[in-house]
Tab-separated table of C-alpha atoms in Angstrom:
chain	number	residue	atom	x	y	z
A	1	GLU	CA	-40.511	-28.109	19.144
A	2	GLU	CA	-39.813	-27.954	15.414
A	3	GLU	CA	-36.345	-28.294	13.889
A	4	ASP	CA	-35.361	-26.700	10.587
A	5	SER	CA	-34.864	-29.114	7.718
A	6	PRO	CA	-31.389	-29.279	6.057
A	7	GLU	CA	-32.836	-27.754	2.887
A	8	GLU	CA	-33.797	-24.599	4.780
A	9	LEU	CA	-30.350	-24.295	6.396
A	10	ASP	CA	-28.397	-24.640	3.127
A	11	SER	CA	-26.653	-21.293	2.527
A	12	SER	CA	-24.445	-22.335	-0.398
A	13	SER	CA	-26.953	-21.359	-3.075
A	14	SER	CA	-25.578	-19.001	-5.737
A	15	SER	CA	-28.922	-17.469	-6.665
A	16	PRO	CA	-29.877	-13.969	-5.496
A	17	ARG	CA	-31.263	-13.905	-1.997
A	18	THR	CA	-34.126	-11.950	-0.571
A	19	SER	CA	-33.738	-10.761	2.986
A	20	ILE	CA	-36.821	-9.497	4.753
A	21	VAL	CA	-36.041	-6.422	6.822
A	22	GLY	CA	-38.817	-5.750	9.292
A	23	GLU	CA	-42.173	-6.718	7.889
A	24	SER	CA	-42.603	-4.253	5.032
A	25	GLN	CA	-39.345	-4.192	3.010
A	26	ALA	CA	-37.516	-6.837	0.990
A	27	VAL	CA	-33.887	-6.292	-0.065
A	28	ILE	CA	-32.507	-8.311	-2.984
A	29	VAL	CA	-28.775	-9.030	-2.681
A	30	PRO	CA	-27.104	-10.387	-5.845
A	31	ALA	CA	-24.684	-13.279	-5.611
A	32	PRO	CA	-20.976	-12.281	-5.687
A	33	THR	CA	-19.260	-12.319	-9.076
A	34	ILE	CA	-15.661	-13.356	-9.722
A	35	ILE	CA	-13.944	-11.550	-12.600
A	36	TYR	CA	-10.835	-13.234	-13.960
A	37	PRO	CA	-8.020	-11.155	-15.524
A	38	GLN	CA	-8.853	-12.512	-18.982
A	39	GLN	CA	-12.416	-11.184	-18.620
A	40	ALA	CA	-11.486	-7.752	-17.310
A	41	ILE	CA	-11.972	-4.841	-19.661
A	42	ILE	CA	-9.420	-2.068	-19.205
A	43	ILE	CA	-10.395	1.312	-20.579
A	44	GLN	CA	-7.334	3.472	-21.133
A	45	LYS	CA	-7.481	7.040	-22.320
A	46	GLU	CA	-5.059	8.307	-24.917
A	47	GLY	CA	-1.611	9.107	-23.591
A	48	HIS	CA	0.159	7.921	-20.509
A	49	PRO	CA	-1.811	8.108	-17.231
A	50	PHE	CA	1.023	10.058	-15.573
A	51	ASP	CA	0.883	12.700	-18.302
A	52	GLN	CA	-2.515	13.878	-17.108
A	53	SER	CA	-2.404	17.064	-15.101
A	54	ARG	CA	-3.459	16.888	-11.480
A	55	PRO	CA	-4.232	19.684	-9.064
A	56	HIS	CA	-1.230	20.611	-6.954
A	57	SER	CA	-1.235	19.840	-3.270
A	58	PRO	CA	-1.220	22.848	-0.930
A	59	ARG	CA	1.635	21.217	1.034
A	60	SER	CA	5.172	21.438	-0.296
A	61	ARG	CA	7.025	18.224	-1.038
A	62	GLN	CA	9.840	17.188	1.248
A	63	ALA	CA	12.726	14.838	0.668
A	64	ARG	CA	12.306	11.364	2.127
A	65	ASN	CA	15.297	11.705	4.481
A	66	SER	CA	14.668	15.334	5.408
A	67	THR	CA	14.544	15.151	9.190
A	68	GLY	CA	15.437	18.776	9.835
A	69	GLY	CA	18.132	17.709	12.298
A	70	PRO	CA	21.850	17.159	11.748
A	71	LEU	CA	23.110	13.889	10.312
A	72	THR	CA	25.701	12.567	12.731
A	73	THR	CA	27.678	9.432	13.448
A	74	VAL	CA	30.079	8.349	16.163
A	75	GLY	CA	33.712	7.829	15.191
A	76	SER	CA	35.946	4.973	16.328
A	77	THR	CA	37.375	7.157	19.120
A	78	GLY	CA	33.896	7.999	20.452
A	79	ASN	CA	33.660	11.533	19.059
A	80	VAL	CA	30.518	12.724	17.255
A	81	ILE	CA	31.001	13.565	13.563
A	82	ASP	CA	28.528	15.787	11.696
A	83	LEU	CA	28.332	14.133	8.286
A	84	LEU	CA	27.342	17.352	6.511
A	85	LYS	CA	29.684	19.924	8.080
A	86	ASP	CA	32.721	18.144	9.540
A	87	GLN	CA	35.727	16.876	7.609
A	88	LEU	CA	35.480	13.113	7.300
A	89	PRO	CA	38.485	11.147	8.563
A	90	GLU	CA	40.841	9.549	6.058
A	91	LEU	CA	40.256	5.848	5.623
A	92	GLN	CA	43.230	3.616	6.176
A	93	LEU	CA	42.862	0.578	3.973
A	94	SER	CA	45.205	-2.357	3.945
A	95	GLU	CA	46.720	-3.568	0.675
A	96	GLU	CA	44.322	-6.503	0.741
A	97	ASP	CA	41.278	-4.208	1.029
A	98	ARG	CA	42.573	-1.948	-1.753
A	99	GLN	CA	42.845	-4.891	-4.136
A	100	LYS	CA	39.197	-5.806	-3.560
């Protein structure tokens, strides 16, 4: 039985590799490249990127908190209060709370 030598098992090489797929094709895979922010080239068109017109979505936009249902809370006495339709109870603040 033959064992592979350490040179053949070394996979840390940074040169392009050739993988043989089947018996008739060879695929060359380039080594990965790291691009640092200082090396990056940013191409920016004239004007602000948000100024460019985009096609409108067929769906209408909805508010983030638009649930379609009533907004309710439970009062201190246990009754349900509709925050949009019902009269909110008067707050009774102590003198200390009013000074804050």
